[in-house]
Coordinates of C-alpha atoms in Angstrom, one line a residue:
Chain A
M11 CA -0.1 0.0 0.0
F12 CA 2.7 2.4 1.1
D13 CA 4.8 1.4 -1.9
V14 CA 2.0 2.0 -4.4
I15 CA 1.4 5.6 -2.8
N16 CA 5.2 6.4 -3.0
Y17 CA 5.2 5.1 -6.6
I18 CA 2.5 7.3 -7.5
Y19 CA 4.0 10.1 -5.7
G20 CA 7.4 9.7 -7.5
I21 CA 5.3 9.9 -10.8
F22 CA 3.7 13.4 -9.8
R23 CA 7.0 14.6 -8.3
S24 CA 9.0 13.9 -11.5
N25 CA 6.9 16.2 -13.7
M26 CA 5.7 19.1 -11.6
M27 CA 5.1 22.7 -12.5
D28 CA 7.9 24.9 -11.3
I29 CA 6.7 28.0 -10.3
P30 CA 9.1 30.2 -8.4
L31 CA 6.5 32.7 -7.0
I32 CA 4.9 30.0 -4.8
A33 CA 8.0 27.8 -4.3
P34 CA 8.6 28.7 -0.8
I35 CA 4.7 27.4 0.0
V36 CA 5.2 24.6 -2.1
D37 CA 8.7 23.4 -0.3
Y38 CA 6.9 23.9 3.0
L39 CA 3.8 21.9 2.0
M40 CA 6.0 19.1 0.5
K41 CA 7.2 18.4 4.0
I42 CA 4.0 17.4 5.5
P43 CA 2.9 13.7 4.7
L44 CA -0.3 13.3 2.9
I45 CA -0.7 16.8 1.8
N46 CA 2.5 16.8 -0.3
I47 CA 0.9 14.1 -2.2
L48 CA -2.1 16.4 -3.0
V49 CA 0.2 19.2 -3.7
A50 CA 2.2 17.1 -6.2
L51 CA -1.0 16.0 -7.8
I52 CA -2.3 19.6 -8.3
L53 CA 1.2 20.7 -9.7
W54 CA 1.6 17.6 -11.9
K55 CA 1.8 19.0 -15.3
P56 CA -0.9 16.8 -17.1
F57 CA -3.3 17.2 -14.3
F58 CA -2.5 21.1 -14.0
A59 CA -3.1 21.5 -17.7
V60 CA -6.5 19.6 -17.7
I61 CA -7.9 20.8 -14.2
I62 CA -6.4 24.2 -13.6
M63 CA -5.2 26.2 -16.5
P64 CA -6.3 26.1 -19.3
G65 CA -8.6 23.5 -18.3
L66 CA -11.8 23.2 -16.0
A67 CA -11.0 25.7 -13.1
V68 CA -10.2 28.6 -15.5
L69 CA -13.1 27.6 -18.0
T70 CA -15.4 28.1 -15.1
L71 CA -14.0 31.4 -14.2
Y72 CA -14.1 32.4 -18.1
L73 CA -17.8 31.5 -18.2
L74 CA -18.6 33.6 -15.2
Y75 CA -16.7 36.4 -16.8
I76 CA -17.8 36.1 -20.3
V77 CA -21.7 35.9 -19.6
W78 CA -21.4 39.2 -17.5
Y79 CA -19.0 40.8 -20.0
E80 CA -21.0 40.0 -23.1
R81 CA -24.3 41.3 -21.4
K82 CA -22.6 44.4 -20.1
L83 CA -20.8 45.2 -23.4
T84 CA -24.0 44.9 -25.2
A85 CA -25.9 46.9 -22.9
R86 CA -23.2 49.8 -23.1
I87 CA -23.3 49.8 -26.9
Q88 CA -27.2 49.9 -26.8
W89 CA -27.4 52.5 -24.3
R90 CA -28.7 50.4 -21.5
V91 CA -27.1 49.6 -18.2
G92 CA -27.1 45.6 -18.1
P93 CA -26.9 43.4 -15.0
I94 CA -26.2 45.6 -12.2
E95 CA -28.3 44.6 -9.0
V96 CA -26.4 41.7 -8.0
A97 CA -23.3 43.0 -6.2
R98 CA -23.6 46.8 -7.0
P99 CA -20.3 48.1 -6.0
I100 CA -18.7 45.6 -8.8
R101 CA -21.4 46.7 -11.4
G102 CA -23.1 43.2 -11.3
A103 CA -20.0 41.1 -12.0
I104 CA -21.3 37.9 -10.1
Q105 CA -24.5 38.0 -12.2
A106 CA -23.7 34.7 -13.8
L107 CA -22.7 33.2 -10.5
A108 CA -26.1 34.3 -8.9
D109 CA -27.9 32.9 -12.1
G110 CA -26.0 29.4 -11.7
I111 CA -26.8 29.0 -8.2
R112 CA -30.6 30.0 -8.8
Y113 CA -30.5 27.3 -11.5
F114 CA -29.3 24.8 -9.1
F115 CA -32.3 25.3 -6.8
Q116 CA -34.8 25.6 -9.7
E117 CA -37.2 22.7 -10.6
A118 CA -35.8 21.0 -13.8
I119 CA -39.1 20.1 -15.5
V120 CA -39.2 17.4 -17.9
H121 CA -42.3 17.6 -20.0
R122 CA -44.5 14.7 -20.9
E123 CA -43.6 14.5 -24.8
A124 CA -39.8 14.4 -23.9
H125 CA -37.8 11.4 -24.5
R126 CA -37.0 11.2 -21.0
P127 CA -33.7 9.4 -20.7
Y128 CA -32.1 11.2 -23.7
Y129 CA -33.6 14.5 -22.5
V130 CA -32.0 14.2 -19.0
Q131 CA -28.7 12.9 -19.8
L132 CA -28.0 14.6 -23.2
P133 CA -27.0 18.0 -21.5
I134 CA -24.3 16.0 -19.5
L135 CA -23.2 14.0 -22.4
A136 CA -22.8 17.2 -24.4
F137 CA -19.8 18.0 -22.2
I138 CA -17.7 15.0 -23.3
P139 CA -17.1 16.6 -26.7
V140 CA -16.6 20.0 -25.2
L141 CA -14.1 19.0 -22.4
L142 CA -12.1 16.3 -24.3
P143 CA -10.2 18.7 -26.5
I144 CA -8.9 20.4 -23.4
M145 CA -6.6 17.1 -22.8
F146 CA -5.1 17.8 -26.0
I147 CA -4.3 21.5 -25.9
P148 CA -1.0 22.1 -24.6
A149 CA 0.1 25.3 -22.7
G150 CA 3.8 25.8 -22.6
S151 CA 5.1 22.7 -20.9
A152 CA 1.9 21.8 -19.3
V153 CA 0.0 19.3 -21.5
G154 CA -2.6 16.5 -20.7
I155 CA -1.6 14.1 -23.3
Y156 CA 1.1 15.0 -25.7
T157 CA 0.2 13.9 -29.3
P158 CA 1.8 15.0 -32.8
Y159 CA -1.9 15.1 -34.0
S160 CA -3.3 17.6 -31.4
I161 CA -4.8 20.1 -33.8
Q162 CA -6.6 17.4 -35.9
L163 CA -7.9 15.8 -32.6
I164 CA -9.1 19.2 -31.3
V165 CA -11.0 19.8 -34.6
A166 CA -12.4 16.3 -34.6
F167 CA -13.8 16.8 -31.2
I168 CA -15.3 20.2 -32.1
A169 CA -17.0 18.7 -35.0
L170 CA -18.7 16.3 -32.6
I171 CA -20.4 19.1 -30.5
P172 CA -23.4 19.8 -32.9
I173 CA -24.4 16.2 -33.0
T174 CA -25.2 16.5 -29.3
I175 CA -27.1 19.8 -29.9
V176 CA -29.1 18.1 -32.6
A177 CA -30.0 15.2 -30.4
I178 CA -30.8 17.6 -27.4
G179 CA -33.5 19.2 -30.0
W180 CA -34.7 15.6 -31.0
A181 CA -35.1 14.5 -27.5
S182 CA -36.9 17.6 -26.6
N183 CA -39.6 16.7 -28.9
S184 CA -41.2 20.2 -29.3
R185 CA -41.7 22.2 -32.5
F186 CA -39.1 25.0 -31.4
A187 CA -36.6 22.4 -30.7
Y188 CA -37.0 20.7 -33.8
I189 CA -36.8 23.8 -36.1
G190 CA -33.6 24.6 -34.0
S191 CA -32.2 21.1 -34.4
V192 CA -32.8 21.4 -38.2
R193 CA -31.2 24.9 -38.2
E194 CA -28.3 23.7 -36.2
A195 CA -27.7 20.8 -38.6
F196 CA -27.9 23.1 -41.5
M197 CA -25.4 25.6 -40.0
Y198 CA -23.2 22.6 -39.1
F199 CA -22.8 21.9 -42.8
A200 CA -22.3 25.5 -43.7
Y201 CA -19.2 26.3 -41.5
E202 CA -17.7 22.9 -40.8
I203 CA -16.3 22.4 -44.2
P204 CA -14.7 26.0 -44.6
F205 CA -13.4 25.6 -41.0
I206 CA -11.8 22.5 -41.4
I207 CA -10.1 23.5 -44.8
A208 CA -9.0 26.8 -43.0
V209 CA -7.3 24.6 -40.3
I210 CA -5.9 22.3 -42.8
S211 CA -4.3 25.2 -44.6
M212 CA -2.4 26.0 -41.2
I213 CA -1.5 22.5 -40.7
F214 CA 0.1 22.5 -44.2
L215 CA 1.9 25.9 -43.5
Y216 CA 3.4 24.6 -40.3
G217 CA 4.1 21.1 -41.7
S218 CA 2.6 19.3 -38.6
G219 CA -0.7 19.0 -36.6
D220 CA 1.7 19.3 -33.5
A221 CA 0.7 22.5 -31.5
Y222 CA 4.3 22.8 -30.4
V223 CA 5.6 22.8 -34.0
A224 CA 3.0 25.4 -34.9
V225 CA 3.9 27.9 -32.0
E226 CA 7.6 27.2 -32.7
K227 CA 7.1 28.1 -36.4
Q228 CA 5.3 31.5 -35.4
S229 CA 8.1 32.7 -33.3
A230 CA 9.1 35.3 -35.8
I231 CA 5.7 35.9 -37.5
P232 CA 2.3 35.2 -36.1
G233 CA 0.0 32.9 -38.3
V234 CA -2.2 36.0 -38.9
L235 CA 0.3 37.4 -41.2
L236 CA 1.3 34.2 -42.6
N237 CA -2.1 33.4 -43.8
P238 CA -4.6 36.2 -43.4
I239 CA -7.3 34.5 -45.4
A240 CA -7.4 31.5 -43.3
F241 CA -7.7 34.1 -40.3
V242 CA -10.8 35.6 -41.7
V243 CA -12.3 32.2 -42.6
Y244 CA -11.6 31.0 -39.1
I245 CA -13.2 34.0 -37.5
I246 CA -16.4 33.8 -39.3
A247 CA -16.5 30.1 -38.8
M248 CA -15.9 30.7 -35.1
L249 CA -19.0 33.1 -35.0
M250 CA -21.2 30.6 -37.0
A251 CA -20.0 27.6 -35.0
T252 CA -20.9 29.2 -31.5
S253 CA -24.0 31.0 -32.7
R254 CA -22.8 34.4 -32.1
L255 CA -25.1 37.1 -33.4
P256 CA -24.8 37.5 -37.1
F257 CA -25.2 33.8 -37.3
E258 CA -27.4 33.2 -34.1
I259 CA -29.7 31.0 -36.3
P260 CA -30.2 27.8 -34.3
E261 CA -31.0 29.7 -31.1
A262 CA -32.6 32.7 -32.3
D263 CA -34.3 34.1 -29.1
Q264 CA -36.9 36.2 -31.0
E265 CA -38.0 33.5 -33.3
I266 CA -37.7 30.1 -31.8
A267 CA -36.9 31.1 -28.2
F268 CA -33.5 29.3 -27.7
G269 CA -34.3 26.7 -30.4
P270 CA -32.9 23.1 -29.2
F271 CA -32.8 24.3 -25.7
V272 CA -36.4 25.7 -25.5
E273 CA -37.8 23.0 -23.0
Y274 CA -35.1 23.0 -20.5
S275 CA -35.1 24.5 -17.1
G276 CA -33.3 24.5 -13.9
I277 CA -29.7 23.3 -13.9
L278 CA -30.4 21.5 -17.2
F279 CA -30.7 24.8 -19.0
G280 CA -27.7 26.1 -17.2
L281 CA -25.7 23.3 -18.5
V282 CA -27.1 23.6 -22.2
M283 CA -26.8 27.4 -22.1
V284 CA -23.1 27.6 -21.6
L285 CA -22.4 24.9 -24.2
A286 CA -21.8 27.5 -26.9
Y287 CA -19.7 29.5 -24.6
E288 CA -17.4 26.5 -23.9
K289 CA -17.3 25.8 -27.6
L290 CA -16.2 29.3 -28.1
Y291 CA -13.4 28.7 -25.5
I292 CA -12.2 25.7 -27.2
M293 CA -12.1 27.3 -30.6
A294 CA -10.6 30.5 -29.4
L295 CA -7.7 28.4 -27.7
L296 CA -7.2 26.8 -31.0
F297 CA -7.4 30.1 -32.7
T298 CA -4.7 31.6 -30.4
I299 CA -2.4 28.4 -31.0
L300 CA -2.9 28.5 -34.9
F301 CA -2.9 32.4 -35.6
L302 CA -1.7 34.4 -32.6
G303 CA 1.5 32.5 -31.4
G304 CA -0.1 30.4 -28.8
W305 CA 1.5 30.7 -25.4
S306 CA 4.6 32.6 -26.6
G307 CA 4.8 35.9 -24.9
I308 CA 7.1 38.1 -22.5
Y309 CA 8.6 35.5 -20.3
C310 CA 8.4 36.5 -16.6
P311 CA 10.9 34.3 -14.6
L312 CA 9.0 34.6 -11.5
L313 CA 6.1 32.7 -12.9
G314 CA 8.4 30.0 -14.4
D315 CA 6.2 27.3 -15.9
L316 CA 3.0 29.3 -15.4
N317 CA 4.1 31.8 -18.3
G318 CA 2.8 29.4 -21.0
P319 CA -0.8 28.7 -19.5
L320 CA -1.1 32.3 -18.6
W321 CA -0.1 33.7 -21.8
L322 CA -2.5 31.3 -23.6
F323 CA -5.3 32.1 -21.5
I324 CA -5.0 35.9 -21.6
K325 CA -4.7 35.8 -25.6
T326 CA -7.9 33.8 -25.6
I327 CA -9.6 36.1 -23.3
I328 CA -8.8 39.0 -25.3
V329 CA -9.7 37.3 -28.6
I330 CA -13.2 36.4 -27.1
S331 CA -13.6 39.7 -25.6
V332 CA -13.1 41.4 -29.0
L333 CA -15.3 38.8 -30.7
V334 CA -18.5 39.4 -28.6
I335 CA -18.8 43.0 -29.9
V336 CA -20.1 41.7 -33.1
R337 CA -23.3 40.9 -31.2
S338 CA -24.2 44.6 -30.9
I339 CA -23.4 45.5 -34.4
Y340 CA -25.1 43.0 -36.7
A341 CA -28.4 41.8 -37.2
R342 CA -29.4 38.2 -37.7
Y343 CA -28.9 36.5 -41.2
R344 CA -31.6 34.4 -42.4
L345 CA -30.8 30.8 -42.7
D346 CA -30.7 30.7 -46.5
Q347 CA -28.4 33.8 -46.3
A348 CA -26.0 32.2 -43.9
L349 CA -26.1 28.9 -45.9
R350 CA -25.2 30.9 -49.0
I351 CA -22.2 32.6 -47.3
G352 CA -21.1 29.2 -46.0
W353 CA -21.3 27.5 -49.3
T354 CA -19.8 30.2 -51.8
S355 CA -17.9 32.9 -50.3
M356 CA -16.5 31.1 -47.3
L357 CA -15.7 28.1 -49.2
A358 CA -14.0 30.0 -51.7
L359 CA -11.9 31.7 -49.3
S360 CA -11.0 28.6 -47.4
I361 CA -9.8 27.1 -50.8
A362 CA -7.8 30.5 -51.5
A363 CA -6.4 30.0 -47.8
L364 CA -5.3 26.6 -48.7
V365 CA -3.5 27.7 -51.6
V366 CA -1.7 30.4 -49.8
G367 CA -0.8 27.7 -47.2
I368 CA 0.6 25.3 -50.0
L369 CA 2.2 28.2 -51.8
G370 CA 3.8 29.2 -48.3
V371 CA 5.3 25.9 -47.7
W372 CA 6.6 25.8 -51.4
L373 CA 8.2 29.2 -50.9
L374 CA 9.6 28.9 -47.4
Chain B
M24 CA -45.6 42.8 -62.3
I25 CA -42.6 44.1 -60.4
R26 CA -39.5 42.1 -60.4
L27 CA -37.3 42.2 -57.6
S28 CA -33.6 42.0 -58.3
R29 CA -30.7 41.8 -55.9
V30 CA -29.6 45.3 -54.6
K31 CA -26.1 45.9 -56.1
T32 CA -23.7 47.2 -53.5
D33 CA -20.2 48.5 -54.0
P34 CA -17.8 46.3 -52.1
I35 CA -15.7 49.3 -50.9
V36 CA -18.8 51.2 -49.7
N37 CA -19.9 48.1 -47.7
L38 CA -16.6 47.6 -46.2
R39 CA -16.6 51.4 -45.1
R40 CA -20.1 50.9 -43.7
H41 CA -18.9 47.9 -41.7
A42 CA -16.0 49.9 -40.3
E43 CA -18.2 52.7 -39.5
A44 CA -20.4 50.3 -37.6
I45 CA -17.6 48.7 -35.8
G46 CA -16.1 52.0 -35.0
E47 CA -19.2 53.4 -33.5
A48 CA -19.7 50.3 -31.6
V49 CA -16.2 50.5 -30.0
K50 CA -16.8 54.3 -29.3
Q51 CA -20.2 53.5 -27.7
A52 CA -18.4 50.5 -25.6
I53 CA -15.8 53.1 -24.4
K54 CA -18.1 55.9 -23.7
P55 CA -21.6 55.3 -24.1
D56 CA -24.1 58.1 -24.8
R57 CA -26.6 56.5 -22.7
I58 CA -29.3 58.7 -20.8
T59 CA -30.4 56.3 -18.1
V60 CA -31.7 57.4 -14.8
E61 CA -31.3 54.8 -12.1
Y62 CA -34.7 55.7 -10.6
P63 CA -34.8 54.9 -6.8
R64 CA -31.1 56.0 -6.5
E65 CA -31.3 59.0 -8.8
R66 CA -34.3 61.0 -9.7
R67 CA -35.0 62.8 -12.8
R68 CA -35.2 66.7 -12.8
Y69 CA -38.5 67.4 -13.5
P70 CA -39.2 70.9 -14.8
E71 CA -41.4 73.6 -12.6
C72 CA -44.5 72.8 -14.7
F73 CA -44.5 69.1 -13.8
R74 CA -47.9 67.8 -13.0
G75 CA -47.6 65.9 -9.7
F76 CA -49.0 65.7 -6.3
I77 CA -51.4 68.9 -6.0
V78 CA -50.6 71.1 -3.0
F79 CA -53.4 73.0 -1.3
E80 CA -53.0 76.3 0.5
K81 CA -55.8 76.9 2.9
D82 CA -55.5 80.6 3.4
K83 CA -55.7 81.7 -0.3
C84 CA -58.8 79.7 -1.0
I85 CA -62.0 81.8 -1.5
S86 CA -64.4 78.9 -1.8
C87 CA -65.2 79.7 -5.4
F88 CA -65.9 76.0 -6.5
R89 CA -64.3 76.6 -9.8
C90 CA -61.7 73.4 -9.3
A91 CA -64.5 71.0 -8.3
Q92 CA -66.6 72.6 -11.4
I93 CA -64.0 72.1 -14.0
C94 CA -62.4 68.7 -13.1
P95 CA -63.3 66.4 -15.9
A96 CA -62.6 63.4 -13.9
N97 CA -65.1 64.5 -11.1
A98 CA -62.2 63.8 -8.6
I99 CA -62.7 67.1 -6.6
Q100 CA -65.2 67.1 -3.9
M101 CA -65.7 70.3 -1.6
E102 CA -65.8 69.7 2.0
Y103 CA -67.1 72.1 4.8
F104 CA -65.2 73.4 7.6
D105 CA -65.1 77.2 8.1
K106 CA -65.6 77.4 4.3
A107 CA -65.7 74.9 1.6
Y108 CA -62.5 73.6 0.7
P109 CA -61.4 71.1 -1.9
G110 CA -60.5 67.4 -1.3
I111 CA -59.0 65.3 -4.0
D112 CA -59.9 61.7 -4.8
Y113 CA -56.7 60.1 -6.4
A114 CA -58.3 57.3 -7.5
K115 CA -60.0 59.4 -10.1
C116 CA -57.6 62.0 -10.7
I117 CA -56.1 62.3 -14.1
F118 CA -53.4 64.8 -13.4
C119 CA -54.8 67.1 -15.9
H120 CA -54.3 70.1 -13.3
F121 CA -57.2 72.0 -14.8
C122 CA -58.0 72.9 -11.1
V123 CA -54.5 74.4 -10.6
D124 CA -55.0 76.3 -13.8
S125 CA -58.5 77.5 -13.1
C126 CA -57.8 78.6 -9.5
P127 CA -58.2 82.2 -9.4
T128 CA -56.2 82.8 -6.3
G129 CA -53.4 80.2 -6.8
A130 CA -54.4 78.2 -3.6
L131 CA -53.9 75.0 -5.7
N132 CA -50.1 74.3 -6.6
T133 CA -48.4 71.7 -8.3
S134 CA -45.4 69.8 -6.9
K135 CA -42.7 67.3 -8.4
V136 CA -43.9 64.3 -6.3
H137 CA -45.2 61.6 -8.5
D138 CA -44.6 58.4 -6.5
V139 CA -47.0 58.2 -3.7
A140 CA -48.2 55.0 -2.6
F141 CA -51.4 54.1 -1.0
K142 CA -52.5 51.1 0.9
S143 CA -56.1 50.9 -0.1
M144 CA -58.6 52.7 -2.4
D145 CA -60.3 54.5 0.6
E146 CA -56.8 56.0 1.4
M147 CA -56.8 57.6 -1.9
I148 CA -59.5 60.0 -1.1
L149 CA -57.7 62.9 0.5
S150 CA -59.4 65.7 2.4
A151 CA -58.3 69.2 2.4
R152 CA -56.3 69.1 5.2
Q153 CA -54.3 66.2 3.9
I154 CA -53.2 67.9 0.7
T155 CA -51.9 71.2 2.4
R156 CA -48.4 69.9 2.3
I157 CA -46.5 67.3 0.0
P158 CA -46.7 63.8 1.5
E159 CA -43.9 62.3 3.5
I160 CA -41.8 60.5 1.3
V161 CA -38.4 58.8 2.1
R162 CA -35.8 60.2 -0.6
E163 CA -33.6 57.3 -1.5
E164 CA -32.0 59.4 -4.2
R165 CA -28.6 61.2 -3.6
Q166 CA -28.9 63.4 -6.7
T167 CA -31.2 64.6 -9.3
V168 CA -30.1 64.0 -12.9
E169 CA -30.8 65.9 -15.7
Y170 CA -29.5 65.3 -19.4
Y171 CA -29.3 68.1 -21.8
V172 CA -27.5 68.9 -25.0
D173 CA -25.0 71.6 -24.8
R174 CA -25.5 73.5 -28.0
Q175 CA -22.1 75.0 -27.8
V176 CA -20.2 71.9 -28.3
W177 CA -23.2 69.6 -29.1
R178 CA -22.5 67.1 -26.6
L179 CA -24.9 65.3 -24.3
I180 CA -24.3 66.5 -20.6
R181 CA -25.3 65.0 -17.3
K182 CA -26.1 67.4 -14.7
R183 CA -26.3 66.4 -11.1
E184 CA -27.8 68.2 -8.4
L185 CA -30.3 67.7 -5.4
D186 CA -33.5 69.2 -6.5
N187 CA -36.3 70.3 -4.3
L188 CA -39.6 68.4 -4.6
E189 CA -41.7 71.4 -3.7
V190 CA -42.6 74.0 -6.2
P191 CA -42.7 77.7 -5.3
P192 CA -46.1 79.1 -6.0
K193 CA -46.5 81.0 -9.0
P194 CA -47.8 84.5 -8.9
V195 CA -51.4 84.4 -9.9
I196 CA -52.4 86.8 -12.6
V197 CA -55.7 88.2 -11.7
K198 CA -57.3 90.1 -14.5
K199 CA -58.7 93.6 -13.9
R200 CA -62.5 93.7 -13.9
K201 CA -65.0 96.4 -14.5
A202 CA -68.7 96.7 -14.5
A203 CA -70.5 96.5 -17.8
C204 CA -74.1 96.6 -18.6
L205 CA -75.4 93.4 -20.9
E206 CA -78.8 94.7 -22.0
P207 CA -79.1 98.2 -21.6
E208 CA -82.7 98.1 -23.1
S209 CA -83.8 96.2 -20.2
C210 CA -83.0 98.8 -17.3
L211 CA -85.7 99.4 -15.1
G212 CA -84.3 102.8 -14.1
C213 CA -84.6 101.7 -10.5
R214 CA -81.2 103.3 -9.5
L215 CA -80.1 100.8 -7.0
C216 CA -76.8 100.5 -8.6
V217 CA -76.2 104.4 -8.6
N218 CA -76.9 104.3 -4.9
V219 CA -74.8 101.5 -3.8
C220 CA -71.7 102.6 -6.0
P221 CA -69.0 104.0 -3.8
Q222 CA -67.4 105.8 -6.6
N223 CA -70.3 107.3 -8.1
A224 CA -69.3 105.8 -11.5
I225 CA -72.9 104.9 -12.4
K226 CA -75.3 107.6 -14.1
V227 CA -78.7 106.8 -15.2
E228 CA -80.5 109.2 -17.2
K229 CA -83.7 109.5 -18.8
C230 CA -84.2 109.4 -22.5
E231 CA -87.0 108.9 -25.2
I232 CA -87.4 105.6 -27.0
S233 CA -88.2 106.3 -30.5
V234 CA -89.4 103.7 -33.3
D235 CA -89.4 105.0 -36.8
E236 CA -88.6 108.6 -35.7
E237 CA -91.8 108.4 -33.7
V238 CA -91.7 109.0 -30.0
K239 CA -93.0 105.7 -28.3
G240 CA -92.1 106.6 -24.7
T241 CA -89.4 107.3 -22.2
G242 CA -86.7 105.0 -20.9
C243 CA -83.6 105.1 -19.0
I244 CA -80.0 104.8 -20.2
L245 CA -77.3 103.4 -18.0
E246 CA -73.8 104.8 -18.2
I247 CA -70.7 103.4 -16.4
Q248 CA -67.5 105.6 -16.2
E249 CA -64.9 103.0 -16.4
D250 CA -62.2 105.3 -15.1
L251 CA -63.9 105.5 -11.9
C252 CA -65.0 102.0 -11.6
T253 CA -62.8 99.8 -9.2
G254 CA -64.7 96.5 -10.2
C255 CA -65.9 95.8 -6.7
G256 CA -69.0 94.1 -8.1
L257 CA -71.5 95.7 -5.6
C258 CA -73.7 97.0 -8.4
V259 CA -73.8 93.3 -10.0
R260 CA -75.3 91.9 -6.7
Q261 CA -77.9 94.9 -6.4
C262 CA -79.3 94.8 -9.9
P263 CA -82.8 93.1 -10.0
M264 CA -82.7 92.5 -13.6
H265 CA -79.2 90.9 -13.5
I266 CA -78.1 92.9 -16.4
L267 CA -75.0 94.0 -14.9
T268 CA -71.7 91.9 -14.9
L269 CA -68.1 92.2 -14.4
K270 CA -65.9 92.2 -17.4
E271 CA -62.3 91.3 -17.7
V272 CA -60.4 94.4 -19.2
G273 CA -56.7 94.8 -19.9
E274 CA -54.3 92.1 -19.4

């Protein structure tokens, strides 16, 4: 028994995050038995990447931040005030937390027409394709599972998310949810192909699907300048994929009342509502790695190994914060208009991006 | 048949418009031009002519009943103690403020209070004593906010100050009145008005009444010297034929 614990402790100990800022505290805690194994687990690089940063803990923080930030920014642009009554001194910054707590204690109604088992379990199942890509997203030296095909894997998991949303709409068995599901399926075909082609063009350019190689190749020039067409296609695909406003077709509030999620209430609604935000987070992480130089940034010696995850997170948050402004600028496209954009201009642009990628490899 | 064709747009103009929209959004995000007033904590600054809670001043009231008569919602009921004083039923009041405008002595006045709460319908019938001052209110707001456009620099400006909810009474414009005769031919010639007039402003003279240049009989003609008349109205009360009245003259 003791040997097993010691063996596990040895594994954790061999691959720990080295952060000089909290080194004295860590050293002190490592002397205490049983607590040291916990500290070693938290600072174990794969665990740290998946659970702490840029994984679950930071994802939760991001969700609390982005819901408030988006509402607040839209309100400012539209001359409103936005959420303010929850914690007035900080301008309602914990509104999302308050909503989350309310969802927890609210009754989750399962209506009679719903396909009960799927209806209840699909919101939870939908998290599998959302959270799995985090395993393969490296942040500096911290990485869950290292693989030379990480970018392809992330794209593959992102492509799985709409399937669960369509299934949610089907299990809800209501007319709005049905329309929402069909729209989601249409949009899925509209954005997925240009999106994948844009990513393939970047993989061509970097010569590998390895995120480390991609970041290393961008040390001189970021990917934005290497392939600006792929950049544009990726941004539009990101807006389409996460149903941001110009393409908020599957969840159109005013038409079909949140589309596939119309029947959900309570904590189940809380789970499905953040699905698009989580997808946005994953796609923005991939975006940062592909186009903005990933975790490379000004190295602060005090943070040590934390530099990589922190820079990746900061860049992602900036990208998302800039992206949410489109919500207050553009009106919603019709489904046919969005499909036309997806199948004509975006497809053409993505193929042009692919050509640029191939030419770039040939020239470099 | 009207054929619809796709609107042709210039891509450069289109791009410029997109850039303008994004620029405007960024501008508003940094410094919004919003004109929100967070009501319980701030209060809008209302103008002096705001039609709010009606305040009654007992000493000025002359019990003329004009407010009760003009009220289109029939919300004012006169009640008697000493004299007849108006009481307002706020369940009926439509805040047209005809009563305030019609009051000849300015006994009724407006205020800037617009958020009075009543517990029941019966409480909404306020007697004259209850409306002599503005109701007790807890003022949560720390400032009164007013937005206005500065025409010098063309910018929206937010002005803050704490405003008083009571409105100073406006000076009442009472028009000068003078006695006038409505139907001079109906005068009996009783000379009651002449006797009662303290200024000796009325003269009654005999005259001949002629029809088609043929004298039919004698009558009286009533002459009011307007420069002497003070508009006291004594002659109006005395006249048995009710042909005298007070007419508004001047401004």
